[in-house]
Short mmCIF file of N, CA and C in Angstrom, two decimals:
data_model
loop_
_atom_site.label_atom_id
_atom_site.label_comp_id
_atom_site.label_asym_id
_atom_site.label_seq_id
_atom_site.Cartn_x
_atom_site.Cartn_y
_atom_site.Cartn_z
N MET W 1 68.96 118.56 130.45
CA MET W 1 68.11 117.74 129.60
C MET W 1 68.88 117.30 128.37
N GLY W 2 68.84 116.03 128.07
CA GLY W 2 69.56 115.52 126.92
C GLY W 2 68.73 115.53 125.66
N CYS W 3 69.33 115.89 124.56
CA CYS W 3 68.69 115.82 123.24
C CYS W 3 67.38 116.57 123.15
N GLY W 4 67.17 117.59 123.93
CA GLY W 4 65.95 118.38 123.83
C GLY W 4 64.73 117.70 124.41
N THR W 5 64.90 116.68 125.24
CA THR W 5 63.78 115.95 125.81
C THR W 5 62.85 116.92 126.52
N GLY W 6 61.57 116.84 126.20
CA GLY W 6 60.57 117.68 126.85
C GLY W 6 60.39 119.03 126.18
N ARG W 7 61.33 119.46 125.38
CA ARG W 7 61.20 120.73 124.68
C ARG W 7 60.50 120.48 123.36
N VAL W 8 59.69 121.45 122.95
CA VAL W 8 58.93 121.28 121.71
C VAL W 8 59.21 122.45 120.77
N TYR W 9 58.97 122.21 119.49
CA TYR W 9 59.12 123.25 118.49
C TYR W 9 57.97 124.25 118.64
N ASN W 10 58.30 125.53 118.55
CA ASN W 10 57.27 126.55 118.58
C ASN W 10 57.21 127.25 117.22
N GLU W 11 56.31 128.19 117.09
CA GLU W 11 56.10 128.88 115.81
C GLU W 11 57.37 129.59 115.34
N LYS W 12 58.08 130.21 116.26
CA LYS W 12 59.31 130.93 115.90
C LYS W 12 60.38 129.96 115.39
N ASP W 13 60.51 128.79 116.02
CA ASP W 13 61.46 127.78 115.55
C ASP W 13 61.17 127.40 114.09
N VAL W 14 59.91 127.17 113.81
CA VAL W 14 59.51 126.73 112.47
C VAL W 14 59.71 127.85 111.46
N GLU W 15 59.31 129.05 111.80
CA GLU W 15 59.47 130.19 110.90
C GLU W 15 60.95 130.43 110.58
N THR W 16 61.80 130.35 111.59
CA THR W 16 63.24 130.52 111.40
C THR W 16 63.78 129.44 110.47
N HIS W 17 63.34 128.20 110.68
CA HIS W 17 63.79 127.09 109.84
C HIS W 17 63.38 127.31 108.38
N ILE W 18 62.12 127.67 108.15
CA ILE W 18 61.64 127.88 106.78
C ILE W 18 62.43 129.00 106.11
N ASN W 19 62.63 130.11 106.82
CA ASN W 19 63.36 131.23 106.24
C ASN W 19 64.80 130.86 105.90
N LYS W 20 65.44 130.09 106.77
CA LYS W 20 66.83 129.68 106.52
C LYS W 20 66.93 128.73 105.33
N CYS W 21 65.99 127.82 105.20
CA CYS W 21 66.11 126.81 104.15
C CYS W 21 65.64 127.32 102.78
N GLN W 22 64.89 128.42 102.70
CA GLN W 22 64.38 128.90 101.42
C GLN W 22 65.48 129.09 100.38
N THR W 23 66.60 129.65 100.79
CA THR W 23 67.67 129.92 99.83
C THR W 23 68.36 128.64 99.34
N ARG W 24 68.21 127.56 100.07
CA ARG W 24 68.85 126.29 99.69
C ARG W 24 67.91 125.36 98.93
N LEU W 25 66.64 125.72 98.87
CA LEU W 25 65.67 124.84 98.20
C LEU W 25 65.78 124.98 96.68
N PRO W 26 65.57 123.87 95.97
CA PRO W 26 65.65 123.93 94.51
C PRO W 26 64.55 124.82 93.93
N SER W 27 64.88 125.50 92.86
CA SER W 27 63.89 126.32 92.15
C SER W 27 62.92 125.40 91.42
N ALA W 28 61.76 125.94 91.14
CA ALA W 28 60.79 125.19 90.34
C ALA W 28 61.35 124.98 88.95
N GLU W 29 60.89 123.91 88.32
CA GLU W 29 61.31 123.65 86.94
C GLU W 29 60.09 123.28 86.10
N LEU W 30 60.21 123.52 84.82
CA LEU W 30 59.15 123.16 83.89
C LEU W 30 59.49 121.79 83.33
N VAL W 31 58.56 120.85 83.46
CA VAL W 31 58.79 119.49 82.98
C VAL W 31 57.80 119.17 81.87
N GLU W 32 57.85 117.99 81.38
CA GLU W 32 57.04 117.54 80.25
C GLU W 32 55.58 117.96 80.39
N GLY W 33 55.01 118.44 79.31
CA GLY W 33 53.60 118.81 79.29
C GLY W 33 53.31 120.14 79.96
N ASP W 34 54.30 121.02 80.05
CA ASP W 34 54.12 122.34 80.67
C ASP W 34 53.66 122.24 82.11
N VAL W 35 54.17 121.27 82.83
CA VAL W 35 53.87 121.08 84.24
C VAL W 35 55.01 121.68 85.06
N ILE W 36 54.65 122.43 86.10
CA ILE W 36 55.65 122.99 87.00
C ILE W 36 55.92 121.96 88.09
N LYS W 37 57.19 121.71 88.35
CA LYS W 37 57.59 120.73 89.35
C LYS W 37 58.45 121.42 90.41
N LEU W 38 58.07 121.24 91.67
CA LEU W 38 58.87 121.70 92.79
C LEU W 38 59.36 120.48 93.55
N THR W 39 60.60 120.52 93.98
CA THR W 39 61.21 119.41 94.70
C THR W 39 61.67 119.88 96.07
N SER W 40 61.50 119.01 97.06
CA SER W 40 61.97 119.30 98.41
C SER W 40 62.64 118.07 98.98
N LYS W 41 63.71 118.28 99.69
CA LYS W 41 64.37 117.19 100.39
C LYS W 41 64.13 117.28 101.89
N ASN W 42 63.48 118.35 102.35
CA ASN W 42 63.26 118.53 103.79
C ASN W 42 61.80 118.80 104.14
N GLY W 43 60.91 118.66 103.16
CA GLY W 43 59.49 118.85 103.42
C GLY W 43 58.95 120.21 103.06
N PHE W 44 59.83 121.19 102.86
CA PHE W 44 59.39 122.53 102.50
C PHE W 44 59.75 122.82 101.05
N PHE W 45 59.05 123.79 100.46
CA PHE W 45 59.21 124.09 99.04
C PHE W 45 59.60 125.54 98.83
N ASN W 46 60.34 125.80 97.76
CA ASN W 46 60.82 127.13 97.42
C ASN W 46 59.66 127.98 96.91
N SER W 47 59.35 129.05 97.64
CA SER W 47 58.23 129.91 97.26
C SER W 47 58.68 131.12 96.45
N SER W 48 59.95 131.15 96.04
CA SER W 48 60.43 132.26 95.21
C SER W 48 59.70 132.28 93.88
N SER W 49 59.75 133.42 93.25
CA SER W 49 59.12 133.56 91.93
C SER W 49 59.73 132.57 90.95
N LEU W 50 58.94 132.25 89.95
CA LEU W 50 59.39 131.31 88.92
C LEU W 50 60.45 131.95 88.05
N LEU W 51 61.26 131.13 87.40
CA LEU W 51 62.26 131.62 86.47
C LEU W 51 61.60 132.31 85.28
N ASN W 52 60.40 131.85 84.92
CA ASN W 52 59.67 132.42 83.79
C ASN W 52 58.18 132.44 84.15
N SER W 53 57.61 133.62 84.28
CA SER W 53 56.20 133.73 84.68
C SER W 53 55.24 133.21 83.61
N GLN W 54 55.73 133.01 82.39
CA GLN W 54 54.86 132.45 81.34
C GLN W 54 54.49 131.01 81.64
N TRP W 55 55.25 130.35 82.52
CA TRP W 55 54.91 128.98 82.91
C TRP W 55 53.53 128.92 83.53
N LEU W 56 53.05 130.02 84.09
CA LEU W 56 51.74 130.05 84.76
C LEU W 56 50.59 130.12 83.76
N GLN W 57 50.89 130.32 82.49
CA GLN W 57 49.91 130.29 81.40
C GLN W 57 48.72 131.21 81.63
N GLY W 58 48.90 132.27 82.39
CA GLY W 58 47.83 133.22 82.65
C GLY W 58 46.77 132.69 83.60
N LYS W 59 46.96 131.51 84.17
CA LYS W 59 45.98 130.90 85.07
C LYS W 59 46.18 131.33 86.52
N LEU W 60 47.40 131.71 86.86
CA LEU W 60 47.74 132.22 88.19
C LEU W 60 48.65 133.43 87.99
N SER W 61 48.54 134.38 88.87
CA SER W 61 49.51 135.48 88.86
C SER W 61 50.75 135.02 89.61
N ASN W 62 51.84 135.74 89.45
CA ASN W 62 53.06 135.41 90.20
C ASN W 62 52.79 135.44 91.70
N ASN W 63 52.00 136.42 92.13
CA ASN W 63 51.67 136.55 93.55
C ASN W 63 50.84 135.36 94.03
N GLU W 64 49.86 134.93 93.24
CA GLU W 64 49.04 133.77 93.61
C GLU W 64 49.90 132.51 93.71
N TYR W 65 50.84 132.36 92.77
CA TYR W 65 51.74 131.21 92.80
C TYR W 65 52.54 131.21 94.10
N ARG W 66 53.17 132.34 94.41
CA ARG W 66 53.99 132.45 95.62
C ARG W 66 53.16 132.19 96.87
N GLN W 67 51.95 132.76 96.92
CA GLN W 67 51.07 132.55 98.07
C GLN W 67 50.66 131.09 98.21
N ALA W 68 50.44 130.41 97.09
CA ALA W 68 50.07 128.99 97.13
C ALA W 68 51.19 128.15 97.75
N ILE W 69 52.42 128.40 97.32
CA ILE W 69 53.55 127.63 97.86
C ILE W 69 53.77 128.00 99.32
N GLU W 70 53.62 129.26 99.66
CA GLU W 70 53.75 129.66 101.07
C GLU W 70 52.66 129.00 101.92
N HIS W 71 51.45 128.85 101.36
CA HIS W 71 50.36 128.18 102.08
C HIS W 71 50.75 126.74 102.40
N ILE W 72 51.34 126.06 101.44
CA ILE W 72 51.79 124.68 101.66
C ILE W 72 52.83 124.65 102.77
N ASN W 73 53.81 125.54 102.70
CA ASN W 73 54.85 125.59 103.73
C ASN W 73 54.28 125.91 105.10
N GLN W 74 53.30 126.80 105.16
CA GLN W 74 52.67 127.14 106.44
C GLN W 74 51.93 125.95 107.03
N ARG W 75 51.19 125.23 106.20
CA ARG W 75 50.47 124.03 106.67
C ARG W 75 51.45 123.00 107.21
N ILE W 76 52.54 122.81 106.48
CA ILE W 76 53.55 121.86 106.92
C ILE W 76 54.15 122.34 108.25
N GLY W 77 54.44 123.62 108.33
CA GLY W 77 55.00 124.19 109.56
C GLY W 77 54.08 124.02 110.75
N GLN W 78 52.77 124.16 110.53
CA GLN W 78 51.81 123.98 111.62
C GLN W 78 51.87 122.58 112.19
N SER W 79 52.19 121.61 111.36
CA SER W 79 52.25 120.22 111.85
C SER W 79 53.48 119.97 112.71
N ILE W 80 54.45 120.85 112.64
CA ILE W 80 55.68 120.70 113.41
C ILE W 80 55.56 121.35 114.79
N ILE W 81 54.76 122.40 114.87
CA ILE W 81 54.61 123.12 116.13
C ILE W 81 54.05 122.16 117.18
N GLY W 82 54.74 122.08 118.30
CA GLY W 82 54.35 121.19 119.38
C GLY W 82 55.04 119.84 119.36
N ALA W 83 55.75 119.54 118.26
CA ALA W 83 56.50 118.28 118.19
C ALA W 83 57.72 118.38 119.10
N VAL W 84 58.04 117.28 119.73
CA VAL W 84 59.19 117.23 120.64
C VAL W 84 60.48 117.34 119.83
N LYS W 85 61.43 118.07 120.38
CA LYS W 85 62.68 118.34 119.68
C LYS W 85 63.66 117.17 119.68
N ASN W 86 63.20 115.98 120.04
CA ASN W 86 64.06 114.79 119.95
C ASN W 86 64.46 114.55 118.50
N LEU W 87 63.56 114.90 117.57
CA LEU W 87 63.81 114.76 116.14
C LEU W 87 64.11 116.13 115.55
N SER W 88 64.94 116.15 114.53
CA SER W 88 65.15 117.41 113.81
C SER W 88 63.89 117.70 113.00
N ILE W 89 63.73 118.93 112.60
CA ILE W 89 62.56 119.31 111.79
C ILE W 89 62.51 118.48 110.52
N GLU W 90 63.65 118.18 109.94
CA GLU W 90 63.68 117.39 108.71
C GLU W 90 63.13 115.98 108.91
N GLN W 91 63.23 115.45 110.12
CA GLN W 91 62.81 114.07 110.39
C GLN W 91 61.33 113.93 110.74
N ILE W 92 60.65 115.03 110.98
CA ILE W 92 59.24 114.97 111.38
C ILE W 92 58.37 114.73 110.15
N PRO W 93 57.48 113.75 110.20
CA PRO W 93 56.60 113.47 109.05
C PRO W 93 55.76 114.69 108.67
N LYS W 94 55.70 114.96 107.36
CA LYS W 94 55.01 116.16 106.89
C LYS W 94 54.02 115.90 105.77
N SER W 95 53.98 114.69 105.24
CA SER W 95 53.19 114.45 104.04
C SER W 95 51.69 114.68 104.24
N GLN W 96 51.15 114.35 105.40
CA GLN W 96 49.70 114.56 105.62
C GLN W 96 49.35 116.04 105.57
N SER W 97 50.20 116.87 106.15
CA SER W 97 49.96 118.32 106.12
C SER W 97 50.06 118.87 104.71
N ALA W 98 51.03 118.38 103.97
CA ALA W 98 51.18 118.81 102.58
C ALA W 98 49.95 118.42 101.77
N LYS W 99 49.46 117.20 101.98
CA LYS W 99 48.26 116.75 101.25
C LYS W 99 47.04 117.60 101.58
N LEU W 100 46.89 117.98 102.84
CA LEU W 100 45.79 118.86 103.24
C LEU W 100 45.89 120.21 102.53
N ALA W 101 47.08 120.77 102.50
CA ALA W 101 47.28 122.06 101.83
C ALA W 101 46.96 121.95 100.34
N ILE W 102 47.37 120.85 99.72
CA ILE W 102 47.10 120.63 98.29
C ILE W 102 45.59 120.55 98.05
N GLU W 103 44.86 119.84 98.91
CA GLU W 103 43.40 119.77 98.79
C GLU W 103 42.78 121.16 98.86
N GLU W 104 43.25 121.96 99.81
CA GLU W 104 42.73 123.33 99.96
C GLU W 104 43.00 124.16 98.72
N LEU W 105 44.19 124.04 98.17
CA LEU W 105 44.52 124.81 96.95
C LEU W 105 43.72 124.32 95.75
N ASN W 106 43.53 123.01 95.64
CA ASN W 106 42.72 122.49 94.53
C ASN W 106 41.28 122.99 94.63
N ASP W 107 40.74 123.09 95.83
CA ASP W 107 39.40 123.66 96.00
C ASP W 107 39.38 125.13 95.60
N LYS W 108 40.38 125.86 96.03
CA LYS W 108 40.45 127.30 95.75
C LYS W 108 40.59 127.60 94.25
N TYR W 109 41.40 126.81 93.56
CA TYR W 109 41.69 127.10 92.15
C TYR W 109 41.02 126.10 91.19
N ARG W 110 39.97 125.46 91.66
CA ARG W 110 39.25 124.47 90.86
C ARG W 110 38.90 125.04 89.48
N GLY W 111 39.18 124.26 88.45
CA GLY W 111 38.87 124.66 87.08
C GLY W 111 39.99 125.42 86.40
N ARG W 112 40.96 125.91 87.17
CA ARG W 112 42.08 126.66 86.58
C ARG W 112 43.40 125.91 86.71
N VAL W 113 43.63 125.37 87.89
CA VAL W 113 44.93 124.80 88.23
C VAL W 113 44.72 123.54 89.05
N GLN W 114 45.58 122.56 88.84
CA GLN W 114 45.55 121.37 89.68
C GLN W 114 46.93 121.18 90.31
N PHE W 115 46.94 121.02 91.63
CA PHE W 115 48.16 120.76 92.39
C PHE W 115 48.17 119.27 92.74
N LEU W 116 49.34 118.68 92.70
CA LEU W 116 49.48 117.26 93.03
C LEU W 116 50.72 117.10 93.90
N PHE W 117 50.58 116.37 95.01
CA PHE W 117 51.70 116.11 95.91
C PHE W 117 52.12 114.66 95.79
N ARG W 118 53.42 114.44 95.68
CA ARG W 118 53.98 113.08 95.66
C ARG W 118 55.21 113.06 96.56
N ASN W 119 55.41 111.94 97.21
CA ASN W 119 56.66 111.77 97.95
C ASN W 119 57.08 110.33 97.87
N ASP W 120 58.33 110.09 98.24
CA ASP W 120 58.81 108.71 98.16
C ASP W 120 59.07 108.13 99.54
N ASP W 121 58.43 108.73 100.58
CA ASP W 121 58.52 108.07 101.89
C ASP W 121 57.37 107.08 102.01
N GLN W 122 57.50 106.14 102.89
CA GLN W 122 56.51 105.07 103.01
C GLN W 122 55.68 105.27 104.27
N ASP W 123 54.36 105.23 104.13
CA ASP W 123 53.43 105.27 105.26
C ASP W 123 53.71 106.42 106.22
N ASN W 124 54.07 107.57 105.67
CA ASN W 124 54.28 108.77 106.47
C ASN W 124 55.37 108.55 107.53
N SER W 125 56.37 107.75 107.18
CA SER W 125 57.47 107.49 108.11
C SER W 125 58.35 108.73 108.24
N ILE W 126 59.42 108.61 109.00
CA ILE W 126 60.30 109.76 109.18
C ILE W 126 60.70 110.28 107.79
N ASN W 127 60.49 111.57 107.59
CA ASN W 127 60.62 112.13 106.26
C ASN W 127 61.98 112.78 106.04
N THR W 128 62.88 112.02 105.46
CA THR W 128 64.14 112.58 105.02
C THR W 128 64.29 112.34 103.52
N THR W 129 63.21 112.08 102.85
CA THR W 129 63.21 111.76 101.44
C THR W 129 62.67 112.94 100.63
N GLU W 130 62.69 112.78 99.33
CA GLU W 130 62.21 113.85 98.46
C GLU W 130 60.69 113.88 98.40
N SER W 131 60.18 115.09 98.29
CA SER W 131 58.76 115.31 98.05
C SER W 131 58.65 116.20 96.82
N PHE W 132 57.52 116.09 96.14
CA PHE W 132 57.33 116.85 94.90
C PHE W 132 55.94 117.47 94.88
N ILE W 133 55.85 118.65 94.32
CA ILE W 133 54.57 119.25 93.98
C ILE W 133 54.57 119.44 92.48
N TYR W 134 53.50 119.00 91.85
CA TYR W 134 53.31 119.21 90.42
C TYR W 134 52.13 120.15 90.26
N ILE W 135 52.29 121.14 89.39
CA ILE W 135 51.22 122.10 89.14
C ILE W 135 50.93 122.05 87.65
N ASN W 136 49.70 121.68 87.31
CA ASN W 136 49.33 121.71 85.90
C ASN W 136 48.08 122.55 85.72
N PHE W 137 47.88 122.97 84.50
CA PHE W 137 46.84 123.95 84.19
C PHE W 137 45.80 123.33 83.29
N LYS W 138 44.57 123.69 83.57
CA LYS W 138 43.43 123.11 82.83
C LYS W 138 43.04 124.01 81.67
#
């Protein structure tokens, strides 16, 4: 079989990919207005602890922060499972899954924290561009 035709990504493929890329993902940064910004070039986000837990302003614990980012990565990963391996994981569109995860987190933390997803790909096309999560506190 050429180029993985007929083969699909399974849960183990996705989990392995996420674990491998975590160490290469950029750390979160604090930007203007005490907003936390996470950047991804492959659709997944670094769920490691923040450089400074005071960035959370007492609105989230470090554990809640890590779980929130892991939730986003899991939702994105779920969208890859079953996709044909003709495309690399990096090329599979992920923005809709990220947006769903952000909606779920905004519902969960309503009144305390607001999550916002932005990306620079067009119309959910093949995603090899940067994506961003912004976290601000109310």
